[in-house]
PDB file of C-alpha atoms and ligand atoms in Angstrom:
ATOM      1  CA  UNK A   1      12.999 -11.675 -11.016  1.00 71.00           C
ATOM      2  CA  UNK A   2       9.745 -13.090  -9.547  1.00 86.00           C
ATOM      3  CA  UNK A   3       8.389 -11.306  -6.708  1.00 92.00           C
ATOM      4  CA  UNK A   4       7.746 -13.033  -3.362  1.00 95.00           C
ATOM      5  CA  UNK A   5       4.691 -13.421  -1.819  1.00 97.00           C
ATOM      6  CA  UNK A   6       4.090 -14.173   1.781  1.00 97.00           C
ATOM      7  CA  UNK A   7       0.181 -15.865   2.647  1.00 98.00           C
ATOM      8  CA  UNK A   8      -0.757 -15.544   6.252  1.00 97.00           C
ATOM      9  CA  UNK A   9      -4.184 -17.398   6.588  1.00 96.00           C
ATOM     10  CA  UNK A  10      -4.987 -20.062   9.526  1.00 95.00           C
ATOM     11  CA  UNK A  11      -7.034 -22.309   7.283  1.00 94.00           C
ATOM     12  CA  UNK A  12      -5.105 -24.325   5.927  1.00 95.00           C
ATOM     13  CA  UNK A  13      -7.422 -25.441   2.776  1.00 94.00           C
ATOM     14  CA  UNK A  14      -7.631 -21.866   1.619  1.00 94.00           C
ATOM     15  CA  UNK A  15      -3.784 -21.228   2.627  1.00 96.00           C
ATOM     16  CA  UNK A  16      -2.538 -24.533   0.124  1.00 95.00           C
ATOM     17  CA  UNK A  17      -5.053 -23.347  -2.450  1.00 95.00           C
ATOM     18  CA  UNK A  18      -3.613 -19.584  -2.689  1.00 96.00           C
ATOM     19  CA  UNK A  19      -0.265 -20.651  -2.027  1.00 96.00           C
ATOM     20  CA  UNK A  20      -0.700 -23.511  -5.038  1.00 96.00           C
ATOM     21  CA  UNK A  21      -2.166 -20.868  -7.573  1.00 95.00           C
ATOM     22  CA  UNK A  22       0.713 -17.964  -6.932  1.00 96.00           C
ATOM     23  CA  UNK A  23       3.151 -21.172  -6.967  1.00 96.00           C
ATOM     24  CA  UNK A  24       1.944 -22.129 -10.928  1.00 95.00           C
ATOM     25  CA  UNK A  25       1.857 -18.598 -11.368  1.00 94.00           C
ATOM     26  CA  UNK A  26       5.916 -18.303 -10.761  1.00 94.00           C
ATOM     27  CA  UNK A  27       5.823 -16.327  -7.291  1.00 96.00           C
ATOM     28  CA  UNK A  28       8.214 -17.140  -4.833  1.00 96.00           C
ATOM     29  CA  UNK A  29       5.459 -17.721  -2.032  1.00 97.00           C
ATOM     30  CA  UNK A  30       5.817 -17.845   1.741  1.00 97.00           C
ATOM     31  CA  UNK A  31       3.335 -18.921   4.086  1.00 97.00           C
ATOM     32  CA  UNK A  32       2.549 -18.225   7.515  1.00 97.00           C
ATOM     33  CA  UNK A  33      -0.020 -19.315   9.893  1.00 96.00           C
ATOM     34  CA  UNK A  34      -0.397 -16.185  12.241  1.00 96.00           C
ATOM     35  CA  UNK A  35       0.405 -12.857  12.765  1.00 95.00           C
ATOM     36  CA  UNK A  36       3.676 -13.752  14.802  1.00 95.00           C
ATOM     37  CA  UNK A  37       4.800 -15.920  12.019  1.00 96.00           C
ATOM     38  CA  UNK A  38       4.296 -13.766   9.576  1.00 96.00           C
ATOM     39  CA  UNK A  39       6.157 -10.899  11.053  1.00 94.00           C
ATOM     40  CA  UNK A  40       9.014 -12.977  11.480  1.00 94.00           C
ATOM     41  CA  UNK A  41       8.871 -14.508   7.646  1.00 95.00           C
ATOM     42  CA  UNK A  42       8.580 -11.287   6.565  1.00 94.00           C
ATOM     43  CA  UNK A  43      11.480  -9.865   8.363  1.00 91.00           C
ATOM     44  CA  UNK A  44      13.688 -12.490   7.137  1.00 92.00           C
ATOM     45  CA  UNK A  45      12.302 -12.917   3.406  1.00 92.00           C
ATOM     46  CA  UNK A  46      11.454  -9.198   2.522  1.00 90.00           C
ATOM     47  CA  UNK A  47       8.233  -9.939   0.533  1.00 93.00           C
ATOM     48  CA  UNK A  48       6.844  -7.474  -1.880  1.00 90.00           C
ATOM     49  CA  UNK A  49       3.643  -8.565  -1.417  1.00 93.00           C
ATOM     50  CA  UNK A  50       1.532 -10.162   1.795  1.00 95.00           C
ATOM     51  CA  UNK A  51      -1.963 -11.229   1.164  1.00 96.00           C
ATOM     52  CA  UNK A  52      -3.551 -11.458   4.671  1.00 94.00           C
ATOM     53  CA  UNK A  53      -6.174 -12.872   6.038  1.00 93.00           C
ATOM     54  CA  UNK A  54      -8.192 -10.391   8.967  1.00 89.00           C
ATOM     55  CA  UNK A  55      -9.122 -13.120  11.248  1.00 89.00           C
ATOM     56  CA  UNK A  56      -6.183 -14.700  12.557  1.00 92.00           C
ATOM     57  CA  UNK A  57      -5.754 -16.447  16.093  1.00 92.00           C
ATOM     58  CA  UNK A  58      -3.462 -14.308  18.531  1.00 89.00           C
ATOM     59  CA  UNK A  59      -2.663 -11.086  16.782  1.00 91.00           C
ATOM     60  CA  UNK A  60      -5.608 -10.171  14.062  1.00 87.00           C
ATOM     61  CA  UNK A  61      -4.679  -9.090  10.610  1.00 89.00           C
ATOM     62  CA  UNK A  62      -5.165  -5.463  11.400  1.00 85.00           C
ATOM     63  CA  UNK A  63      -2.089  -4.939  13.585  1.00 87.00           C
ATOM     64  CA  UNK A  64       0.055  -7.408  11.899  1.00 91.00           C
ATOM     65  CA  UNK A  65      -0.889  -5.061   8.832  1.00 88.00           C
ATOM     66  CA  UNK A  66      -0.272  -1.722  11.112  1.00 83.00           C
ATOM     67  CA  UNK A  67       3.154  -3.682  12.079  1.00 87.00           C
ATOM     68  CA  UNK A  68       4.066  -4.323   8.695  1.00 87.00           C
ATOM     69  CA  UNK A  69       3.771  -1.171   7.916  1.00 78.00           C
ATOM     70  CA  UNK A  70       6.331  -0.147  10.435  1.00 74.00           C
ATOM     71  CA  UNK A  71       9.327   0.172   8.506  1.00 63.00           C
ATOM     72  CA  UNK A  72       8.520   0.625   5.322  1.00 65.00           C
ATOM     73  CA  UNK A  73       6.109  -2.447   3.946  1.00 73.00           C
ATOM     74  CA  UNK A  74       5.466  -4.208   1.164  1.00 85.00           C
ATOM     75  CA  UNK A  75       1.717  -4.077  -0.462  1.00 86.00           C
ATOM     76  CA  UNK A  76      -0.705  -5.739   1.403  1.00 88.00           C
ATOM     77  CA  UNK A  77      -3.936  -7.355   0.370  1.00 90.00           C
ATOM     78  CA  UNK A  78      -6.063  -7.979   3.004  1.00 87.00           C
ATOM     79  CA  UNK A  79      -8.690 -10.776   2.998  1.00 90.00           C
ATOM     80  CA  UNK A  80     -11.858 -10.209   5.142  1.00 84.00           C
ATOM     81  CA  UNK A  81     -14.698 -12.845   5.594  1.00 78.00           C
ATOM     82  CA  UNK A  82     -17.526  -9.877   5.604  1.00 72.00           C
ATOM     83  CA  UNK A  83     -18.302  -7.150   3.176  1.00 66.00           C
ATOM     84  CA  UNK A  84     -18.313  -5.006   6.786  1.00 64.00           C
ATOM     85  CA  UNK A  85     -14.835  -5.291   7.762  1.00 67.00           C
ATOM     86  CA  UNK A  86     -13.885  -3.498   4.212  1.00 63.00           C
ATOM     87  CA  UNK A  87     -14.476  -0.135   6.273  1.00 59.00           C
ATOM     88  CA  UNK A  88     -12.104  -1.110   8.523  1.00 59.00           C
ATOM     89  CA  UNK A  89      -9.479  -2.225   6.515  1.00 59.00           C
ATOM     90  CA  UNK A  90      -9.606   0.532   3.739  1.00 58.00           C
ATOM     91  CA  UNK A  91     -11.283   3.172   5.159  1.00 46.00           C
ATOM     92  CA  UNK A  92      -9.391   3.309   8.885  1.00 47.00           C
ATOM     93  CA  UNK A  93      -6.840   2.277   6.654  1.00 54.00           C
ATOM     94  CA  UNK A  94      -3.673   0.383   8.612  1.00 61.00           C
ATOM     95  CA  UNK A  95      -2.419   0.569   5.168  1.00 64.00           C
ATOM     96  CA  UNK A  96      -4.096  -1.923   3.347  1.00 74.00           C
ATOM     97  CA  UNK A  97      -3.527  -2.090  -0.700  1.00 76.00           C
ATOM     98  CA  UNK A  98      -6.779  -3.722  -1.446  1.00 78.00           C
ATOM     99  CA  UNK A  99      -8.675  -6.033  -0.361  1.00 80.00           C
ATOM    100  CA  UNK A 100     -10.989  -9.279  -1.202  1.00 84.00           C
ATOM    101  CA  UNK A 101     -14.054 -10.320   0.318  1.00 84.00           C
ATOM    102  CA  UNK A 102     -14.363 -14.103   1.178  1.00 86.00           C
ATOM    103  CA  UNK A 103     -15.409 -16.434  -0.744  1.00 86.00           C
ATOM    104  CA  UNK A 104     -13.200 -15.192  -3.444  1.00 88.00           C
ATOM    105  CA  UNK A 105     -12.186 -16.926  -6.297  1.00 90.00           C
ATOM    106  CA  UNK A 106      -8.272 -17.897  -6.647  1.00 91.00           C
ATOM    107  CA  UNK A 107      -7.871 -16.418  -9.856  1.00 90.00           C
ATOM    108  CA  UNK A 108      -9.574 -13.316  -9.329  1.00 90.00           C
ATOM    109  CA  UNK A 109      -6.894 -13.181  -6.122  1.00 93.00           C
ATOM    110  CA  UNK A 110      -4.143 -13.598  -9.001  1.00 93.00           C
ATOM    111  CA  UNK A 111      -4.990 -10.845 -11.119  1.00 90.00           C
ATOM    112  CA  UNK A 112      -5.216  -8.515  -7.861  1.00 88.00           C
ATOM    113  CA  UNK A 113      -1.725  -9.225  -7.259  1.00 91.00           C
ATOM    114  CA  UNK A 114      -0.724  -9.030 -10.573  1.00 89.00           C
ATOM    115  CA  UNK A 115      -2.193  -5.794 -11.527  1.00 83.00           C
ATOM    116  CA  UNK A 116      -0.739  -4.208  -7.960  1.00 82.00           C
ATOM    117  CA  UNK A 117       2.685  -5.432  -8.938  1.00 83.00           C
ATOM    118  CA  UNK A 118       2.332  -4.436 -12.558  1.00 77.00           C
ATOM    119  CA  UNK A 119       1.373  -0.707 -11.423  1.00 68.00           C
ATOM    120  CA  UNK A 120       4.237  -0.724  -8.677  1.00 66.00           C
ATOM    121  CA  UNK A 121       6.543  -1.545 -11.525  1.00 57.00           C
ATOM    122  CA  UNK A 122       5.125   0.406 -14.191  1.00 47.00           C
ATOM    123  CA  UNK A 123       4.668   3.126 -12.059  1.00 51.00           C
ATOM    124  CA  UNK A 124       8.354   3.048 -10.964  1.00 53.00           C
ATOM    125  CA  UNK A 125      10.283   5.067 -12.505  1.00 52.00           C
ATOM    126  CA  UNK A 126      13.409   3.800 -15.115  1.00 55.00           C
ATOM    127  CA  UNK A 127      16.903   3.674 -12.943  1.00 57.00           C
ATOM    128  CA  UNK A 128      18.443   6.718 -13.013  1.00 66.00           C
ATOM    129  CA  UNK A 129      15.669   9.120 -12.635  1.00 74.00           C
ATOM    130  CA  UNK A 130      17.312  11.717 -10.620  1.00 82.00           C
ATOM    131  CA  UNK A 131      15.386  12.687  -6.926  1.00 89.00           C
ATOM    132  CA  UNK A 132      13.230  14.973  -7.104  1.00 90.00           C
ATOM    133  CA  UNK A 133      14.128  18.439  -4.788  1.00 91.00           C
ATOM    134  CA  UNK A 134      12.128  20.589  -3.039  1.00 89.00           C
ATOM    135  CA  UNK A 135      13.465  22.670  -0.432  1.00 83.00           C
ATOM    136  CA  UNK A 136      13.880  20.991   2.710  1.00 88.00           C
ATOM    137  CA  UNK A 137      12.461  17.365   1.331  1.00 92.00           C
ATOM    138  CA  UNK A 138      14.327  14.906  -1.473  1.00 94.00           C
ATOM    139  CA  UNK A 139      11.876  11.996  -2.981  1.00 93.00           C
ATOM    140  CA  UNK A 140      14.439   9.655  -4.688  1.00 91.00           C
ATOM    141  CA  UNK A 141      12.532   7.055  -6.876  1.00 85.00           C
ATOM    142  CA  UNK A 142      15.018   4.993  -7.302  1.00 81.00           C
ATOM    143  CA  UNK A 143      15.879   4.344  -3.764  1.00 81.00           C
ATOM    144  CA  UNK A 144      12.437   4.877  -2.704  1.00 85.00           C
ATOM    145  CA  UNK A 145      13.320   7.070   0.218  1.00 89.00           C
ATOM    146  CA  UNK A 146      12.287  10.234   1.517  1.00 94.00           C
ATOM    147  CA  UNK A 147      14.281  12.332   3.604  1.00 94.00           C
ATOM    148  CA  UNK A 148      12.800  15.827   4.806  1.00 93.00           C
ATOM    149  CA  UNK A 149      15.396  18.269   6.922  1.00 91.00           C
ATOM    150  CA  UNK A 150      17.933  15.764   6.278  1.00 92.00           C
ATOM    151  CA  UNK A 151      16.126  13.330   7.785  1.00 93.00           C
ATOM    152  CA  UNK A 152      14.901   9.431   6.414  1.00 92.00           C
ATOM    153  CA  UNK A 153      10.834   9.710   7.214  1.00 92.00           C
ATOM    154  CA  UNK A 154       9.978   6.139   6.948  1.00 86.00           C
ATOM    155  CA  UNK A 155       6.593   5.468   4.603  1.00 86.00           C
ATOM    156  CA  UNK A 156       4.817   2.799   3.413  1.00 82.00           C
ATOM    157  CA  UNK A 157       4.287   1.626  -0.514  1.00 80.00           C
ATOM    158  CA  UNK A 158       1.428   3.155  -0.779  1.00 81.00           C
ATOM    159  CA  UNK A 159       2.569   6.388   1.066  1.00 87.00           C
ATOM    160  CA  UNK A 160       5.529   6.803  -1.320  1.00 89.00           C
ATOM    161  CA  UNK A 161       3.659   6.210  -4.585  1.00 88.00           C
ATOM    162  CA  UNK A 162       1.050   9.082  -3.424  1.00 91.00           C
ATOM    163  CA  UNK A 163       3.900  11.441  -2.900  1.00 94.00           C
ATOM    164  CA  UNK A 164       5.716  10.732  -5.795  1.00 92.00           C
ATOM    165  CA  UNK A 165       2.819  10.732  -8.563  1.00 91.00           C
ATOM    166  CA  UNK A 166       1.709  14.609  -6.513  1.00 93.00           C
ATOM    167  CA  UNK A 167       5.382  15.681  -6.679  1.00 92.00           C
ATOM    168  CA  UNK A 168       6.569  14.657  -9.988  1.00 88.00           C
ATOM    169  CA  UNK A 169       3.633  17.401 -11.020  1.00 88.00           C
ATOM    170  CA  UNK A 170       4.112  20.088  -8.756  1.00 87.00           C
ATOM    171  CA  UNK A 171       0.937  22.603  -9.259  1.00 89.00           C
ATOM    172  CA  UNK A 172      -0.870  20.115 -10.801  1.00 90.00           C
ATOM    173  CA  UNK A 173      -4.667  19.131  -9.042  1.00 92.00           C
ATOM    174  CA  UNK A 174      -5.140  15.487  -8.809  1.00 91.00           C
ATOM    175  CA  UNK A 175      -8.466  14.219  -8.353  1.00 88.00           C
ATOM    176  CA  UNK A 176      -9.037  11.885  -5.916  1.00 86.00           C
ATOM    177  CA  UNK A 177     -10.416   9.365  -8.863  1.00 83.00           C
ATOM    178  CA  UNK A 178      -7.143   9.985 -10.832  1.00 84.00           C
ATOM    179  CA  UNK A 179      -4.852   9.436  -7.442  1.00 87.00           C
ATOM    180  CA  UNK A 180      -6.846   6.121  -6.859  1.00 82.00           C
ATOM    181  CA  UNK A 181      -6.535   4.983 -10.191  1.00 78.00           C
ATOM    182  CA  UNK A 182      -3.092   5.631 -10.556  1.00 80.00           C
ATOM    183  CA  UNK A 183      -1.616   4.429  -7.515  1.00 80.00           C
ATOM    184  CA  UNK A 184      -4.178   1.601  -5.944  1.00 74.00           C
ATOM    185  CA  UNK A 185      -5.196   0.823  -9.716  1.00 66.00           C
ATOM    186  CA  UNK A 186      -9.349  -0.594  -9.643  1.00 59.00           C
ATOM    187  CA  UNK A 187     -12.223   1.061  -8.751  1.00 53.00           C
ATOM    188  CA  UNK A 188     -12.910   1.027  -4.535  1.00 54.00           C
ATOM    189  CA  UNK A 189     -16.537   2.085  -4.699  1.00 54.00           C
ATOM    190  CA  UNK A 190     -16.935   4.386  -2.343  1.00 48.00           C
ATOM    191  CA  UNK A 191     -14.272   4.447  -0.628  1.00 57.00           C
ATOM    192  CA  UNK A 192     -12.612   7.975  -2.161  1.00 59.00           C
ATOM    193  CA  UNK A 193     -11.419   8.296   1.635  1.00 73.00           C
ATOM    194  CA  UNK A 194      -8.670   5.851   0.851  1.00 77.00           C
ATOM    195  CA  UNK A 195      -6.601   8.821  -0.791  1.00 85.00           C
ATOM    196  CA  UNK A 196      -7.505  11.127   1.603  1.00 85.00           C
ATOM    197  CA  UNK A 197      -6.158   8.303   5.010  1.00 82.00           C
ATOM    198  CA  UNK A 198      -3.699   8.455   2.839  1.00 85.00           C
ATOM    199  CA  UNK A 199      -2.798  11.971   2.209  1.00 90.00           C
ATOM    200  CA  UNK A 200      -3.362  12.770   5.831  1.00 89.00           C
ATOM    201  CA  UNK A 201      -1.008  10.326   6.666  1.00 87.00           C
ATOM    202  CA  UNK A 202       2.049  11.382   4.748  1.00 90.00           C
ATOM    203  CA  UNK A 203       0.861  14.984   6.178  1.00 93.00           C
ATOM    204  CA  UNK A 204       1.930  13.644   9.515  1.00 91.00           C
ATOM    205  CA  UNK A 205       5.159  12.487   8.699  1.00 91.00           C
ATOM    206  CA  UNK A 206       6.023  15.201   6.278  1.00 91.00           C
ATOM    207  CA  UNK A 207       4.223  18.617   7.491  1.00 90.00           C
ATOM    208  CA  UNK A 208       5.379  20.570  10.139  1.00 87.00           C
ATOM    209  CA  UNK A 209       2.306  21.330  10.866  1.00 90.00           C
ATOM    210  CA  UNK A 210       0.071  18.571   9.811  1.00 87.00           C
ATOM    211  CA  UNK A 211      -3.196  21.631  10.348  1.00 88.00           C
ATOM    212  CA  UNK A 212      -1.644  24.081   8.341  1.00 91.00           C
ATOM    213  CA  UNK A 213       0.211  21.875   5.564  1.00 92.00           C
ATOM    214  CA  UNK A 214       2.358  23.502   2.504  1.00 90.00           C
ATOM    215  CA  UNK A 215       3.291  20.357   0.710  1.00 92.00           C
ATOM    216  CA  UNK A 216       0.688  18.627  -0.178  1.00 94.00           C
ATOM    217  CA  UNK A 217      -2.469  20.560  -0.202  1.00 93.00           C
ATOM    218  CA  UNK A 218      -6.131  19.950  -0.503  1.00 93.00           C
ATOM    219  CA  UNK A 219      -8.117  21.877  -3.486  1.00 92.00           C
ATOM    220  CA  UNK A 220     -11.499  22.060  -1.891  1.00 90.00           C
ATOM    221  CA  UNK A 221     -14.122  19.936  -3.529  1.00 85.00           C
ATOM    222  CA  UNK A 222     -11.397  18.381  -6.521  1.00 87.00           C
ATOM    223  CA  UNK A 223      -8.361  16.915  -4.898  1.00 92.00           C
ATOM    224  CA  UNK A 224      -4.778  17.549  -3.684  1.00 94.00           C
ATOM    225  CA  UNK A 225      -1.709  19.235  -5.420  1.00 94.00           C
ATOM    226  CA  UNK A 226       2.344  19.249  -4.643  1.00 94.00           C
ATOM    227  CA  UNK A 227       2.888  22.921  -3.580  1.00 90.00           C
ATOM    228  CA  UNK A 228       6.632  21.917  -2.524  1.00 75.00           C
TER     229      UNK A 228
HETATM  230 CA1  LIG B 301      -8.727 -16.809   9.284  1.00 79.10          CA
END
């Protein structure tokens, strides 16, 4: 089935020309002209993908991303008119996938969504994997939900693909090069921090003590490990 994409972007030349190119790509697209729009498309359409633009009139692209990211999410890929925003976006991170720096060209914007679609797919595992257990927290794949003490914690794509590539290897040190490769897929020069916003954010919804965490743990100077 094709996925849908939702476009949020106020000019409308650079809205028809993304919205044409996913179109002749087969992508159910959606398109929305600011952040209150797209909130409401997305609520109603479900889209596994938003590419959004940063500078939107009324509500900017950060908090429409932070909103998004609210109940769950689909992958975002934020579009920012200067090379200095990409701090803000990735590094602050509301939860951005990835991001492109205007002028971009369409078909580089293409392969971006392809490739995070492809790895969400590819990296999601066959039906009937079985959750994985680990004392008080279940990680079902299929499902994609997490529940920890019996309760549903609520993450993001992004959030759920770094806790299920760490715990499907408990013991096992990631690097934060082989966590960004895995799960966000290209090289983010310099921006290793991603995986660590990351990592600290799952600790927050996961740890009982975010300071002092057990699950996911940080091997100084390498990377993180599952410790269940
Ligand atoms: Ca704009």
């Amino acid at each position: 089935m094709a996925a849908t994409v939702l476009v949020v972007e106020d000019e409308e030349p650079i809205l028809d020309l993304i919205v044409a190119y996913l179109k002749a790509e087969g992508f159910h697209v959606r398109a929305a002209r600011d952040g209150f729009e797209a909130l409401t498309v997305a609520r109603v359409h479900r889209p596994d993908m938003v590419i959004l633009d940063l500078l939107l009139p009324g509500m900017d692209g950060l908090e429409v991303c932070q909103r998004l990211q609210q109940d769950g999410g689909p992958y975002i890929l934020m579009l920012t008119a200067r090379a200095e925003e990409i701090d803000k976006v990735v590094g602050l991170s509301v939860g951005a996938d990835d991001y492109l720096t205007k002028p971009f060209s369409p078909r580089e914007l293409v392969a971006r969504v392809k490739a995070i679609l492809r790895r969400s797919r590819h990296g999601a595992p066959a039906p009937d994997v079985p959750p994985l257990k680990y004392h008080n927290l279940v990680i079902d794949p299929e499902r994609r939900e997490v529940h920890h003490h019996g309760a549903l914690v609520v993450l993001t794509a992004r959030e759920f693909d770094l806790l299920y590539t760490l715990a499907a290897y408990p013991g096992r040190v990631f690097t934060r090069e082989q966590l960004l490769e895995r799960i966000w897929g290209h090289d983010f020069e310099r921006v290793d921090r991603v995986v660590d916003v990351h990592v600290s954010l799952l600790r927050r919804k996961l740890e009982d003590d975010p300071a002092e965490p057990t699950l996911i743990q940080t091997v100084r100077g390498v990377g993180y490990k599952f410790t269940g």
